[in-house]
Each structure stands twice: as structure tokens, then as C-alpha cells.
CSV table of C-alpha atoms and ligand atoms in Angstrom, one decimal:
chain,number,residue,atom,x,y,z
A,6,UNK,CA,-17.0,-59.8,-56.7
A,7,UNK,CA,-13.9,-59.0,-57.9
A,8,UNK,CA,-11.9,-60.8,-60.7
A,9,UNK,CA,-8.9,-62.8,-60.2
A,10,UNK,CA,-6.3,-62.5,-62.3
A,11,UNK,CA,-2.3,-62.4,-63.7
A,12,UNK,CA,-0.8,-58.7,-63.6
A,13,UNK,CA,1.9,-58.4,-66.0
A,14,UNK,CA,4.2,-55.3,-65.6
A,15,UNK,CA,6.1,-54.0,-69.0
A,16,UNK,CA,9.4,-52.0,-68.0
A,17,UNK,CA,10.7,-51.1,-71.9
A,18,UNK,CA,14.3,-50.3,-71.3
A,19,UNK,CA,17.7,-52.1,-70.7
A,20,UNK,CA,21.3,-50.9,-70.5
A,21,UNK,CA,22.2,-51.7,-73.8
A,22,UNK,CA,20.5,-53.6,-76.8
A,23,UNK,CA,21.4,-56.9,-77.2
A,24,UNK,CA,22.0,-58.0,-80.9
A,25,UNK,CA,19.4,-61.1,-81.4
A,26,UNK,CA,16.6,-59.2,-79.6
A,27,UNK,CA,13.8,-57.3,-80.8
A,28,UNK,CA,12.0,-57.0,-77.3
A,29,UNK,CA,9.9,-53.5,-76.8
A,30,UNK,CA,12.6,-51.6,-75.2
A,31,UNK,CA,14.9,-48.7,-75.1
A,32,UNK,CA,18.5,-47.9,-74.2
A,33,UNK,CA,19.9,-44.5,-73.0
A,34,UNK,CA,16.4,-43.6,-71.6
A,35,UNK,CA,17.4,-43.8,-67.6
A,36,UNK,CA,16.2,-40.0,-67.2
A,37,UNK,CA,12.8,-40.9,-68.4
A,38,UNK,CA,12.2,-43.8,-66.4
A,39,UNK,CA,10.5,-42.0,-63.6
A,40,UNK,CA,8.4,-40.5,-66.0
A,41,UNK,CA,7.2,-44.1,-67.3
A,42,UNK,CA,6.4,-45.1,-63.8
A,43,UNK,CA,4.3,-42.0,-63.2
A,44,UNK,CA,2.3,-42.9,-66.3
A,45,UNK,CA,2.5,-46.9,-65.2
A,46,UNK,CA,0.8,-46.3,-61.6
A,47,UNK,CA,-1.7,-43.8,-63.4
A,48,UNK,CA,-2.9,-46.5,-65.3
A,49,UNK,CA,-3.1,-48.8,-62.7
A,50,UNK,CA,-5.6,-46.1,-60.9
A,51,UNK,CA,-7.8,-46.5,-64.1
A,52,UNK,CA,-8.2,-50.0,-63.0
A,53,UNK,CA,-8.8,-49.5,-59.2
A,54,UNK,CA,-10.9,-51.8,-57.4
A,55,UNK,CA,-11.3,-54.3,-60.0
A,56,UNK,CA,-9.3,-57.3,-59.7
A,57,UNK,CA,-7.7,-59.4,-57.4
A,58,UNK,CA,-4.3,-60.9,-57.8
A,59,UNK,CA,-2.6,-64.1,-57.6
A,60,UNK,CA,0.2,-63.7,-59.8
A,61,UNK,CA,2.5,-60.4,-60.7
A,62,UNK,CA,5.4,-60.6,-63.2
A,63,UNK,CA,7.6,-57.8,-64.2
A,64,UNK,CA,8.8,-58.7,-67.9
A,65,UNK,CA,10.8,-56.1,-70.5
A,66,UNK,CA,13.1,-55.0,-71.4
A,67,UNK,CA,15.4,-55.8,-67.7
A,68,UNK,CA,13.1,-54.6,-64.6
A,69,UNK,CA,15.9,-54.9,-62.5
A,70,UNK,CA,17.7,-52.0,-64.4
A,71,UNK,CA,14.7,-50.1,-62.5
A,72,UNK,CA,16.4,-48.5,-59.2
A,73,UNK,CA,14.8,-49.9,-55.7
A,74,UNK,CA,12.6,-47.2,-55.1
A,75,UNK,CA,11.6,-46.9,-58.5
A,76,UNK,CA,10.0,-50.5,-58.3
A,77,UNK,CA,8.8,-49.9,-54.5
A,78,UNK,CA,7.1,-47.2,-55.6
A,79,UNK,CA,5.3,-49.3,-58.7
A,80,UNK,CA,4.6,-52.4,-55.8
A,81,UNK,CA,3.0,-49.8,-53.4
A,82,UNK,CA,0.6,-48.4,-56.5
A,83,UNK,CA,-0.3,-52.2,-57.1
A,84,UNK,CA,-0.9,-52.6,-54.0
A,85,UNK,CA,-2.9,-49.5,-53.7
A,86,UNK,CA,-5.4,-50.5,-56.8
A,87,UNK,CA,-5.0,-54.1,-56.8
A,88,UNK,CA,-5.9,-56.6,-53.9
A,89,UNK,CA,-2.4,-58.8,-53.7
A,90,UNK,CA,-3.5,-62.5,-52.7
A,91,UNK,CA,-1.8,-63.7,-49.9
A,92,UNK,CA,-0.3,-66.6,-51.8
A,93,UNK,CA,0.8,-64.5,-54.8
A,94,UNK,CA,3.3,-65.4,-57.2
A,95,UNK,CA,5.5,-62.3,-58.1
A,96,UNK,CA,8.1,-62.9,-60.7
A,97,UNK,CA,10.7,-60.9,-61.7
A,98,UNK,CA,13.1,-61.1,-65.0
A,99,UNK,CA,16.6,-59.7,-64.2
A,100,UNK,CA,19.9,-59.7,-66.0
A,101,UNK,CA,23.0,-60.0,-63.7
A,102,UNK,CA,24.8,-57.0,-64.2
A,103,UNK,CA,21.8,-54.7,-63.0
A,104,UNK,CA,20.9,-56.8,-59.6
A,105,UNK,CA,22.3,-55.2,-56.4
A,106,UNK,CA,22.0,-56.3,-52.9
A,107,UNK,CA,19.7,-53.2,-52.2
A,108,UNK,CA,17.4,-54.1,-55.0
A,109,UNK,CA,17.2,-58.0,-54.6
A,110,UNK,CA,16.0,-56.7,-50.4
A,111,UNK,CA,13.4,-54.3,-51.4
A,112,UNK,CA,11.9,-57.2,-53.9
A,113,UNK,CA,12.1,-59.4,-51.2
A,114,UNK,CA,10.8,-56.9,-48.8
A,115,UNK,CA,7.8,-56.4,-51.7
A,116,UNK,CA,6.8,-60.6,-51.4
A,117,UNK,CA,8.8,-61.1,-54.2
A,118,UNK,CA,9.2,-65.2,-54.7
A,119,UNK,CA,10.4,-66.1,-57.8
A,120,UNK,CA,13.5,-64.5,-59.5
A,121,UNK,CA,14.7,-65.2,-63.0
A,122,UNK,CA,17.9,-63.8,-64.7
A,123,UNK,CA,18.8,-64.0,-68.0
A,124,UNK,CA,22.2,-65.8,-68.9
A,125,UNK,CA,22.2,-67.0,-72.3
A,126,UNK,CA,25.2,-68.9,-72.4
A,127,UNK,CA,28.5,-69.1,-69.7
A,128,UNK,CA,30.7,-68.5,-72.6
A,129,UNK,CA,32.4,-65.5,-72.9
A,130,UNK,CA,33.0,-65.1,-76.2
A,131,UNK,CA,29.3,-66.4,-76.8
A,132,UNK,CA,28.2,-63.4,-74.3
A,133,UNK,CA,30.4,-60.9,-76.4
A,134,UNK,CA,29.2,-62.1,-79.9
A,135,UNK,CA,25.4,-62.0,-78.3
A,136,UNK,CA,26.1,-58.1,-77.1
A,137,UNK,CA,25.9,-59.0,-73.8
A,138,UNK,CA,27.1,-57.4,-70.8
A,139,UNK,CA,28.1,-59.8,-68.5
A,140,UNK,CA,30.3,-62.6,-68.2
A,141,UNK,CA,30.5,-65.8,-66.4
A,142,UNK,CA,32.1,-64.8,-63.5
A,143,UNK,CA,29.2,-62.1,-62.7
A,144,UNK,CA,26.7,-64.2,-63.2
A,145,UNK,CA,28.4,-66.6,-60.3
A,146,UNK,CA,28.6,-63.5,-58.4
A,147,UNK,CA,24.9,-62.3,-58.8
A,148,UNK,CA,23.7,-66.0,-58.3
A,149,UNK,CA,25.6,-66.3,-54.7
A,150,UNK,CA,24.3,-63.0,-53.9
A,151,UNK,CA,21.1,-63.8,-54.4
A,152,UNK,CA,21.4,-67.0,-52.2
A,153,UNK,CA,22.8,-65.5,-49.7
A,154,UNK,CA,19.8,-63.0,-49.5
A,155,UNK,CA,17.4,-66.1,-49.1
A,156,UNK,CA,16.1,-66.5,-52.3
A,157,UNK,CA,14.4,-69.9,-53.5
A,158,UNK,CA,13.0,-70.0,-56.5
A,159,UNK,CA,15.3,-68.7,-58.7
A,160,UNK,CA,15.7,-69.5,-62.6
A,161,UNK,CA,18.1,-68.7,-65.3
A,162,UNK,CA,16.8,-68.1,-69.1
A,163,UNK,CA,19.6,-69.8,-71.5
A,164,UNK,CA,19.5,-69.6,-75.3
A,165,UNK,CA,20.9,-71.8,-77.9
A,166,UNK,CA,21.4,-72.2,-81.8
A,167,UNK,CA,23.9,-69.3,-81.8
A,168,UNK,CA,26.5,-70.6,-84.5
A,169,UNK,CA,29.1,-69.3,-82.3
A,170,UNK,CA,27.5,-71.7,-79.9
A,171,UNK,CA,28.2,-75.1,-80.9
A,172,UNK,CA,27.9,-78.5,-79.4
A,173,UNK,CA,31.0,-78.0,-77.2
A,174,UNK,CA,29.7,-74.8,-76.0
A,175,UNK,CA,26.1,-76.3,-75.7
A,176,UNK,CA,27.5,-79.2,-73.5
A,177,UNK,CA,29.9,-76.3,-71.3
A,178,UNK,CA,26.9,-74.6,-70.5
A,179,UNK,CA,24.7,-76.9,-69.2
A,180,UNK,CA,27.7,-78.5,-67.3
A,181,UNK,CA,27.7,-75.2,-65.5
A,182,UNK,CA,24.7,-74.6,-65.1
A,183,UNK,CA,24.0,-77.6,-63.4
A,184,UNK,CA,25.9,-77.0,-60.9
A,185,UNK,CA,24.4,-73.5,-60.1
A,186,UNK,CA,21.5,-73.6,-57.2
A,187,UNK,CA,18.7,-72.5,-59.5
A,188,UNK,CA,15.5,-75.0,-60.1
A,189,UNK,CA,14.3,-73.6,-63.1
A,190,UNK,CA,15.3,-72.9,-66.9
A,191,UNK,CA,14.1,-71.5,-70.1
A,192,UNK,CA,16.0,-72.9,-72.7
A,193,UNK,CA,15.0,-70.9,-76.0
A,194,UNK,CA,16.4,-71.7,-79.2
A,195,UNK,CA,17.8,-68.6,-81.4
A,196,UNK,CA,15.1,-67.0,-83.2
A,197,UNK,CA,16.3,-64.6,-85.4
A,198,UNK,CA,14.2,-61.4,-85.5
A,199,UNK,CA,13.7,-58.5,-88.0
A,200,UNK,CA,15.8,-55.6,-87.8
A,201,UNK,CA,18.2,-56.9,-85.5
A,202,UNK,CA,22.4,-56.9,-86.1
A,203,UNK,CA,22.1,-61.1,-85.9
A,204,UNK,CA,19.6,-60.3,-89.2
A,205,UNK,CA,22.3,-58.3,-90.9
A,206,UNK,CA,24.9,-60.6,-90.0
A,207,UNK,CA,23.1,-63.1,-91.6
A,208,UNK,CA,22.0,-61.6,-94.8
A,209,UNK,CA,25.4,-60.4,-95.2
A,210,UNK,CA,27.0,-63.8,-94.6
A,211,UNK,CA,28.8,-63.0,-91.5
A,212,UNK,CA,26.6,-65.3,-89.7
A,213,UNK,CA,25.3,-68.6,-90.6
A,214,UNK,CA,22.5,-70.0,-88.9
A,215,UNK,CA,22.5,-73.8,-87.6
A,216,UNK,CA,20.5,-75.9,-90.0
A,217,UNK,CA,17.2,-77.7,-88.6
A,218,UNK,CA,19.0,-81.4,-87.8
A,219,UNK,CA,21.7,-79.9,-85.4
A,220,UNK,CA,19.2,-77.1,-83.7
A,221,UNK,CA,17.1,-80.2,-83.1
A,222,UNK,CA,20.1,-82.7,-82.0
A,223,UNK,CA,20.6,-80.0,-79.6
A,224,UNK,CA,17.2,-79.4,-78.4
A,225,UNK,CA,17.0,-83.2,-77.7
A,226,UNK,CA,21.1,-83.3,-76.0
A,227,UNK,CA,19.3,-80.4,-73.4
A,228,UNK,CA,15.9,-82.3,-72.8
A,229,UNK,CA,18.0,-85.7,-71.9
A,230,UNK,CA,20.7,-84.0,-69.6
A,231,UNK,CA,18.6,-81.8,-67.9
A,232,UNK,CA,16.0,-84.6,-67.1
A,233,UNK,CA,19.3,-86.4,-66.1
A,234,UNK,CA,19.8,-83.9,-63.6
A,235,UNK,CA,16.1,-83.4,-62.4
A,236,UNK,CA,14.7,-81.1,-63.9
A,237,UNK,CA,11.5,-81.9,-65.8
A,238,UNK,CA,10.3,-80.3,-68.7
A,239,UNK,CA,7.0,-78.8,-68.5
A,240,UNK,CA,6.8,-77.0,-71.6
A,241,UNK,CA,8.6,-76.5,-74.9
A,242,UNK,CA,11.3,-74.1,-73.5
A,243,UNK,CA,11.0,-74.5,-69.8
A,244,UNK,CA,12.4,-77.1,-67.2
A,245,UNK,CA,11.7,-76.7,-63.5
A,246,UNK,CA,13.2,-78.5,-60.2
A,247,UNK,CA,10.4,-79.2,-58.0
A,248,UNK,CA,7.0,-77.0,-57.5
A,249,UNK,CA,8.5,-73.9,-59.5
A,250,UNK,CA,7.2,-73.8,-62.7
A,251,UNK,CA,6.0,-71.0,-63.4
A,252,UNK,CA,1.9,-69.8,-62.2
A,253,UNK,CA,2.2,-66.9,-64.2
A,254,UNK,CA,3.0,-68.2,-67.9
A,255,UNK,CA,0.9,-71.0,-67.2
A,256,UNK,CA,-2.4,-68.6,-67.3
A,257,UNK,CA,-1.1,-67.8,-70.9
A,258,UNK,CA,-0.9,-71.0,-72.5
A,259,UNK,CA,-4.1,-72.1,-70.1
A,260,UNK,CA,-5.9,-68.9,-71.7
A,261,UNK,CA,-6.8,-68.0,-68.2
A,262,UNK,CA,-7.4,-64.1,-67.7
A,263,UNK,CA,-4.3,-61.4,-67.1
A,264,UNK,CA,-3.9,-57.7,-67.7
A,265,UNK,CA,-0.6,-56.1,-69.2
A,266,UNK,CA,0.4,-53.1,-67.8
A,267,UNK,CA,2.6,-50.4,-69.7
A,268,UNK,CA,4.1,-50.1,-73.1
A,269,UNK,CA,3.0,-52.5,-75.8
A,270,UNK,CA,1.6,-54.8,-73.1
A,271,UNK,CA,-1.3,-57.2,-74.2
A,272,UNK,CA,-4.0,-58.3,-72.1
A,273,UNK,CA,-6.3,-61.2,-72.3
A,274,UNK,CA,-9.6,-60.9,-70.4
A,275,UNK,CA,-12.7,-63.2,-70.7
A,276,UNK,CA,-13.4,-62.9,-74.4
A,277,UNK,CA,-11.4,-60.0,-75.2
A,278,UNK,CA,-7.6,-59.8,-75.8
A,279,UNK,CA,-5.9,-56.0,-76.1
A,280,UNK,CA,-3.0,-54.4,-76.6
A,281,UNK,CA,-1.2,-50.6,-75.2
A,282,UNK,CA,0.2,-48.5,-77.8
A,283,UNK,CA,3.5,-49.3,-78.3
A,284,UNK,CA,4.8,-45.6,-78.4
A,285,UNK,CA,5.4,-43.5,-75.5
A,286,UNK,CA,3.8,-40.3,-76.7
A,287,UNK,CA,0.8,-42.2,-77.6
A,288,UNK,CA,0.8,-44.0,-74.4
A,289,UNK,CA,1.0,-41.1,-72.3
A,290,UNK,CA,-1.7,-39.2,-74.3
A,291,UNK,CA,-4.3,-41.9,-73.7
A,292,UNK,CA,-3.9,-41.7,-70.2
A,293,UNK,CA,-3.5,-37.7,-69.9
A,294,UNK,CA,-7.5,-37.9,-71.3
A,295,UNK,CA,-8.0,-40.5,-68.8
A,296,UNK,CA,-8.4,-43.4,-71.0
A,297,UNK,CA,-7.3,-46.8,-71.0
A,298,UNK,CA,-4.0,-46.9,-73.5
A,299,UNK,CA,-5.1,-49.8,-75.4
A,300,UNK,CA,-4.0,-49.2,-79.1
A,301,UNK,CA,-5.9,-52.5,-80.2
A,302,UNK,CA,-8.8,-54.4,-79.0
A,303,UNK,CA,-10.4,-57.8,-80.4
A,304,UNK,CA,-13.6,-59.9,-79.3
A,305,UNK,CA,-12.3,-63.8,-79.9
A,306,UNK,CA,-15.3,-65.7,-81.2
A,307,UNK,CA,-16.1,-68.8,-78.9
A,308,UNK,CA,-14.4,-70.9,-81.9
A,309,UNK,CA,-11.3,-68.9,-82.3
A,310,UNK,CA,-11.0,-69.1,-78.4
A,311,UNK,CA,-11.3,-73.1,-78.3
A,312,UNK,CA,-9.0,-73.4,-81.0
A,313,UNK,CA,-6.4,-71.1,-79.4
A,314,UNK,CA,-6.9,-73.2,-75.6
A,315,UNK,CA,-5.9,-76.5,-77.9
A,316,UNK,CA,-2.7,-74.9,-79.4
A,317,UNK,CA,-1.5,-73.1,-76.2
A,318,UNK,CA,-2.2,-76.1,-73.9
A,319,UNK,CA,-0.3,-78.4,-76.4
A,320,UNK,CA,2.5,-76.5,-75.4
A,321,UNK,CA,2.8,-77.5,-72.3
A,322,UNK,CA,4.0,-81.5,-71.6
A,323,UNK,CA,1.3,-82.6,-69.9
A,324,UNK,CA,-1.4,-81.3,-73.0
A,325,UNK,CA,-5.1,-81.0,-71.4
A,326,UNK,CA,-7.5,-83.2,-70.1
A,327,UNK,CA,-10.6,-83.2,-72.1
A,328,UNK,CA,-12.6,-82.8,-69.3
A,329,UNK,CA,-11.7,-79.1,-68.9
A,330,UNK,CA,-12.3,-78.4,-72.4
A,331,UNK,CA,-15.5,-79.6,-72.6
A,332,UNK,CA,-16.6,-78.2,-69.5
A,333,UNK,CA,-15.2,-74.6,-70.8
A,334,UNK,CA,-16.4,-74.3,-74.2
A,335,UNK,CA,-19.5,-77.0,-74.0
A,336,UNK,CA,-18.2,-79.0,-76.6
A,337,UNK,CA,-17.6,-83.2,-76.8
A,338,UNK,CA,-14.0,-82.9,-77.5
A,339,UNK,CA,-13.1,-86.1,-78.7
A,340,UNK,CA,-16.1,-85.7,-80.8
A,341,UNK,CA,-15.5,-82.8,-82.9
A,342,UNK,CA,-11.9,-83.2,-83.4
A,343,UNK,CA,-12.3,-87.1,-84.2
A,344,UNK,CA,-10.7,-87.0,-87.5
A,345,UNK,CA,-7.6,-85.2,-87.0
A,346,UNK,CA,-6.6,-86.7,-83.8
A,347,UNK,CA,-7.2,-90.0,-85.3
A,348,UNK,CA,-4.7,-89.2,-88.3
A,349,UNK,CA,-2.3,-87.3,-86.2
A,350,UNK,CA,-2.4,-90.1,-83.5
A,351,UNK,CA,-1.4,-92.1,-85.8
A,352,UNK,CA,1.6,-90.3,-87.7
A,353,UNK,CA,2.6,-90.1,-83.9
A,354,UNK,CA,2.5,-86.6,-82.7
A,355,UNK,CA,-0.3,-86.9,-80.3
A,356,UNK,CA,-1.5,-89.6,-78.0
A,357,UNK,CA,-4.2,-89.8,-75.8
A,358,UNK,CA,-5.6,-92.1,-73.3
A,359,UNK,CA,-9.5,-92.2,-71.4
A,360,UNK,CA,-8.3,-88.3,-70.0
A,361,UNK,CA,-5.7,-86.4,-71.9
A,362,UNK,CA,-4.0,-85.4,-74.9
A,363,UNK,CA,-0.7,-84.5,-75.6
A,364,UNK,CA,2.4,-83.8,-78.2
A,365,UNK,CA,4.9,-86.1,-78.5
A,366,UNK,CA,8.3,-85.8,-78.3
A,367,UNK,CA,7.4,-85.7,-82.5
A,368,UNK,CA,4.5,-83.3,-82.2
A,369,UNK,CA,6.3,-80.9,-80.1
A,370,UNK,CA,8.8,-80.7,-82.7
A,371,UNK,CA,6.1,-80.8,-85.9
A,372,UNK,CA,3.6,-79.6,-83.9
A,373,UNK,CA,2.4,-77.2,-86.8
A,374,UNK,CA,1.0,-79.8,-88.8
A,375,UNK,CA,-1.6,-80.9,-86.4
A,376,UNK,CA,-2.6,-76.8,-85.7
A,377,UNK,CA,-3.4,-76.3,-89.3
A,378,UNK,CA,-5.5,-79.2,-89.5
A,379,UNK,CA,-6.9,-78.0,-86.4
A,380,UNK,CA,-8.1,-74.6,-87.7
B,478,SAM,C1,12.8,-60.2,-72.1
B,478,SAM,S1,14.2,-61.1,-71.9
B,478,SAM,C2,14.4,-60.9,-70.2
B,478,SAM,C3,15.7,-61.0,-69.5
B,478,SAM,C4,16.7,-59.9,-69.5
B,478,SAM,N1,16.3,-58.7,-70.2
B,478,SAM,C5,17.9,-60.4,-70.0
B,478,SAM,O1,18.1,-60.3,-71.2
B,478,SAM,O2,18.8,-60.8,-69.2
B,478,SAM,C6,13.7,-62.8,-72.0
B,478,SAM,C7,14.5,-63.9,-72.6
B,478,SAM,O3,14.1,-64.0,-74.0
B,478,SAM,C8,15.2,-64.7,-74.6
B,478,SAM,N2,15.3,-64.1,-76.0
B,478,SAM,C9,15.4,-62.8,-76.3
B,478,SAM,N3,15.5,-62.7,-77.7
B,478,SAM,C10,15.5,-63.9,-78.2
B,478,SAM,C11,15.7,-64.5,-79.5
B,478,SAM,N4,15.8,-63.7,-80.6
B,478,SAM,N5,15.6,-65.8,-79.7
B,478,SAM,C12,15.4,-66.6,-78.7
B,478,SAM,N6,15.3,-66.2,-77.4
B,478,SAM,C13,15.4,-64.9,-77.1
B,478,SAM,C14,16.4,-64.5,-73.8
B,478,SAM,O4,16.8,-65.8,-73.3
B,478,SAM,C15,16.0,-63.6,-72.7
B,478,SAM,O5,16.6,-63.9,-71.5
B,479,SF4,S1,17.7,-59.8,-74.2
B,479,SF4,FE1,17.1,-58.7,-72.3
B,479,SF4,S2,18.8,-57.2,-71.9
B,479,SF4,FE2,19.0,-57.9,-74.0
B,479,SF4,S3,17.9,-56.3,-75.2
B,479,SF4,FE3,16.5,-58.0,-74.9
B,479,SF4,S4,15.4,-57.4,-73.1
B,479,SF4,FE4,17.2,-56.1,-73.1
């Protein structure tokens, strides 16, 4: 019988590079994007036949820099090597200056059903300082459009912690979005990543990054006000309206089993987690020989594997019940963890009652301390 399982698509390239990110992707590449699919639907053949679907997500990098036919012809290879469950979830990450009316109908024409774009902030000046191409105004436009096309389940990713975006800015942003038609959000607080211009800016003072009270002030401001509006948060960074969360990321913080696709992508199947080279030449020469492009591969001991299914469910809000994790690794939860949940029970950042566990508003802030102890 064949496996079911998450798909995740990697498209590695955008327009331009914005300056906090340190995604795997590549500008002024849009001649050799045909060549990438041609290597992405080979290596889908090298999985024919194997598993079924019941979620697909196109992550980069912006898939929706991808022209229409460019991604018809990477939904017809799934299709052709991959059995698509009827009730499939198929995401797609977008960023508003790329989406067109002919792209948004070929997704939908393709069963795509849940559309996410990425907006950061509705301040311009935010936008600019962030290297962003947009503004606020297209990102009313692109939303509308959208709509208008029929979509439903539609997101926005927002970021915060940007020095230039302060409490004002913070508040502006989720008064607007709130009054977008979108049931979803990924609020992600500014990391700042190696390499990147909002690095340099700090280690050359230009840029002075929030200390930990106000990034948390703020992280709590966003989890009050968007409850307030309805949206409920089901995991650190992500709020939904309604059945929309999303199937996909789910199976990664539920360990369940997916397979990446493309540059860099990761995997995670049964016991095994891999990764594709994250270089295109070396990408491309794998499959030339007809091998799989996986750059490296590691066998998760049983313990390593509970371990990592009690610090990825923690992330979501509702934890995990215990019965799951007893049933999955044969262990007496409670049991074997007895000392540390007793300790961090009581410094308050778990609780638990007869069925679950989960992080407090405390623990979801401090978590850390209880997944040390924990390994
Ligand atoms: C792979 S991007 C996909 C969306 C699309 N490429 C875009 O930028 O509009 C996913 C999201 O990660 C978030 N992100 C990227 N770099 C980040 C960083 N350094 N810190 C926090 N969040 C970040 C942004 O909110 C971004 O929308
Ligand atoms: S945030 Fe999105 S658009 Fe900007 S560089 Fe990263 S992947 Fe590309």
C-alpha cells in the first residue's frame, strides 16, 4: 500500500533579496527557472508510484514569482507520480507583487485551497527599510483580487521586532490587518540571520535590535488583540479564523511523515530525516546519474525521535495528549518524564490534566528550560 504523506515543493528564487532573510534562494536567476523545474519533475519520477498525498505546499523563496505554466507544468508532474487525495490540502506562499489574475486561476484550476502571502508590515517605510517590494496599497490590491477570484482560505505572514517597527507601527498593522478578509496569520518575530544586511546593520550600529521585555510586550499586545478579533492561536507564530490552520505544518511539529522536493529541501520519513544538496550543480548531478539528490541522510534513534515529538508538539497550543505518545513510542509518559514535569509544573511552564500537556503562556516564552531538562 502506498504511503501517505506531506509533499513540500522548494522554488529557490525571488525577485529581489530581502534584507533580514537568509531563505535558500536566488535573485536574477528567472532564465534558469525552467531548468530547475525540469530537474524538480525529474526527481519527482524517482519517486513514482510511492506515495499518496494529502497535503502539498510550495515554500521558497516566492513560488508565485514562478509563471502559470511553469507551476502547471510542476502540478501535472505531481500529479503524474504522486496520487493527489481528493481532500488535499495544497498551500501556496506568495508575495503580492508577483500574484496575477492568470496565476491565482491556474492554482485554483490545480485544487489549490489555501493561499498565503507575505506582508510583513503595512508600513511603508517599514516595507522599504525591510527591502521589500511592495507597499500597502498593493497588498490591498492583491488581497481584493484574490477575493474576487473565490478564494477562502487565505493568510497573510506578518513580522515584528523590526526597530523601525515600534509599538505604534505594531498597533497600525494589526488595525489593518484586521480588517483585511484573511483567516489566518503567521506573526514571526525578527530573527536576525547570518550574513544578511540587517546583521551588518547591526554590528555596525545602524540598527539596534529591540531588547527581550518590549519583543515580548509585543508578542503578548498581538496574542490579546488578535484573540480579540477571533483568531486563535494555535501555535507560537500562527493564528487562524476558523478550520484553517494549517494540515501541512502540523505534520512537522506532529513528526508525521513528508518529503521535500528541490533545492536544500529536508524530508522526514518514518525513522529517517534527509536533506537535497543545497547547490544547483550538485543537485542536478545527482539526478543526471539518476540518484536521489539527498546531500545528507540520518537514522533518528527511537529516543532522539520521542524527544523531538515532545518539543515540536509543545509548540503547538494545545501540547499532546499522552495517549498518542504512549501509543507511538510504547512508553508510560507520565512515567518516564515524572521528575521534570513535576518541577516544571510547578515553576509554571507546563500543566497538565488526566489527558494533555501543554506550555503555558510562561513556557511558550521559556520554553527552553524545560527541553534541556528533557534531553
Ligand atoms: C519563505 S518566506 C515566504 C513568503 C514570500 N517569499 C514573501 O517573503 O513574501 C516566509 C516568511 O518567513 C518570514 N521570515 C523571513 N525571514 C525572517 C526572519 N529573519 N525573521 C523572522 N521571520 C522571517 C517572513 O514573514 C516570510 O513571509
Ligand atoms: S522574505 Fe520571501 S521574498 Fe524576501 S528574500 Fe525571503 S523568501 Fe524572498
Amino acid at each position: 500500500m502506498k504511503e501517505r504523506i506531506g509533499l513540500y515543493n522548494h522554488i529557490p528564487f525571488c525577485q529581489k533579496k530581502c534584507h533580514y532573510c537568509d531563505f535558500l534562494t536566488f535573485v536574477d536567476m528567472e532564465d534558469k527557472m525552467d531548468e530547475y523545474i525540469d530537474y524538480l519533475v525529474k526527481e519527482m519520477a524517482l519517486y513514482h508510484g510511492r506515495y499518496q498525498l494529502d497535503t502539498i505546499y510550495f515554500g521558497g523563496g516566492t513560488p508565485s514569482y514562478l509563471a502559470a505554466e511553469q507551476m502547471a507544468k510542476i502540478m501535472e508532474s505531481i500529479s503524474k507520480h504522486f496520487e493527489i487525495l481528493p481532500d488535499c490540502e495544497i498551500s501556496i506562499e506568495m508575495n503580492p507583487e508577483s500574484v496575477t489574475k492568470e496565476k491565482v486561476e491556474t492554482y485554483l484550476k490545480y485544487g489549490f485551497n489555501r493561499f498565503s502571502m507575505g506582508v510583513q508590515s503595512f508600513d511603508n517605510a517599514t516595507l522599504r527599510m525591510m527591502g521589500r517590494l511592495h507597499d500597502r496599497q498593493k497588498v490591498y490590491e492583491k488581497v481584493a483580487l484574490l477575493k474576487e477570484l473565490g478564494v477562502e482560505k487565505l493568510g497573510i505572514d506578518l513580522m515584528f521586532g523590526n526597530p523601525k517597527q515600534d509599538m505604534a507601527v505594531l498597533k497600525h498593522d494589526i488595525e489593518l490587518a484586521m480588517q483585511l478578509p484573511i483567516n489566518h496569520i503567521s506573526y514571526y518575530s525578527l530573527m536576525i540571520k547570518e550574513n544578511t544586511p540587517f546583521q551588518r546593520w547591526v554590528l555596525t550600529g545602524q540598527m539596534r535590535v529591540l531588547d527581550d521585555e518590549i519583543e515580548r510586550k509585543m508578542y503578548h499586545y498581538i496574542q490579546s488583540e488578535l484573540a480579540k478579533h477571533g483568531f486563535h492561536q494555535y501555535e507560537i507564530s500562527n493564528f487562524a479564523k476558523g478550520e484553517v490552520e494549517s494540515r501541512h505544518n502540523k505534520k512537522y511539529w506532529q513528526l508525521e511523515n513528508y518529503l521535500g522536493l528541490g533545492l536544500g529541501a529536508s524530508s522526514n520519513i518514518d525513522l529517517v530525516r534527509f536533506v537535497n544538496h543545497r547547490r544547483f550543480a550538485d543537485y542536478y548531478g545527482m539526478i543526471d546519474q539518476g540518484k536521489f539528490p539527498i546531500q545528507i541522510s540520518e537514522r533518528l534513534s527511537v529516543e532522539d525521535r520521542e524527544k523531538e515529538y515532545i518539543m515540536l508538539n509543545l509548540r503547538l497550543l494545545e501540547g499532546f495528549a499522552f495517549q498518542a505518545i504512549n501509543q507511538r513510542f510504547q512508553i508510560n509518559f507520565l512515567e518516564k518524564y515524572q521528575d521534570v514535569l513535576t518541577k516544571h509544573k510547578k515553576l509554571g511552564l507546563i500543566d497538565y490534566d488526566h489527558e494533555r500537556i501543554w506550555f503555558t503562556e510562561k513556557g511558550l516564552d521559556m520554553g527552553n528550560q524545560f527541553y534541556l531538562d528533557i534531553i
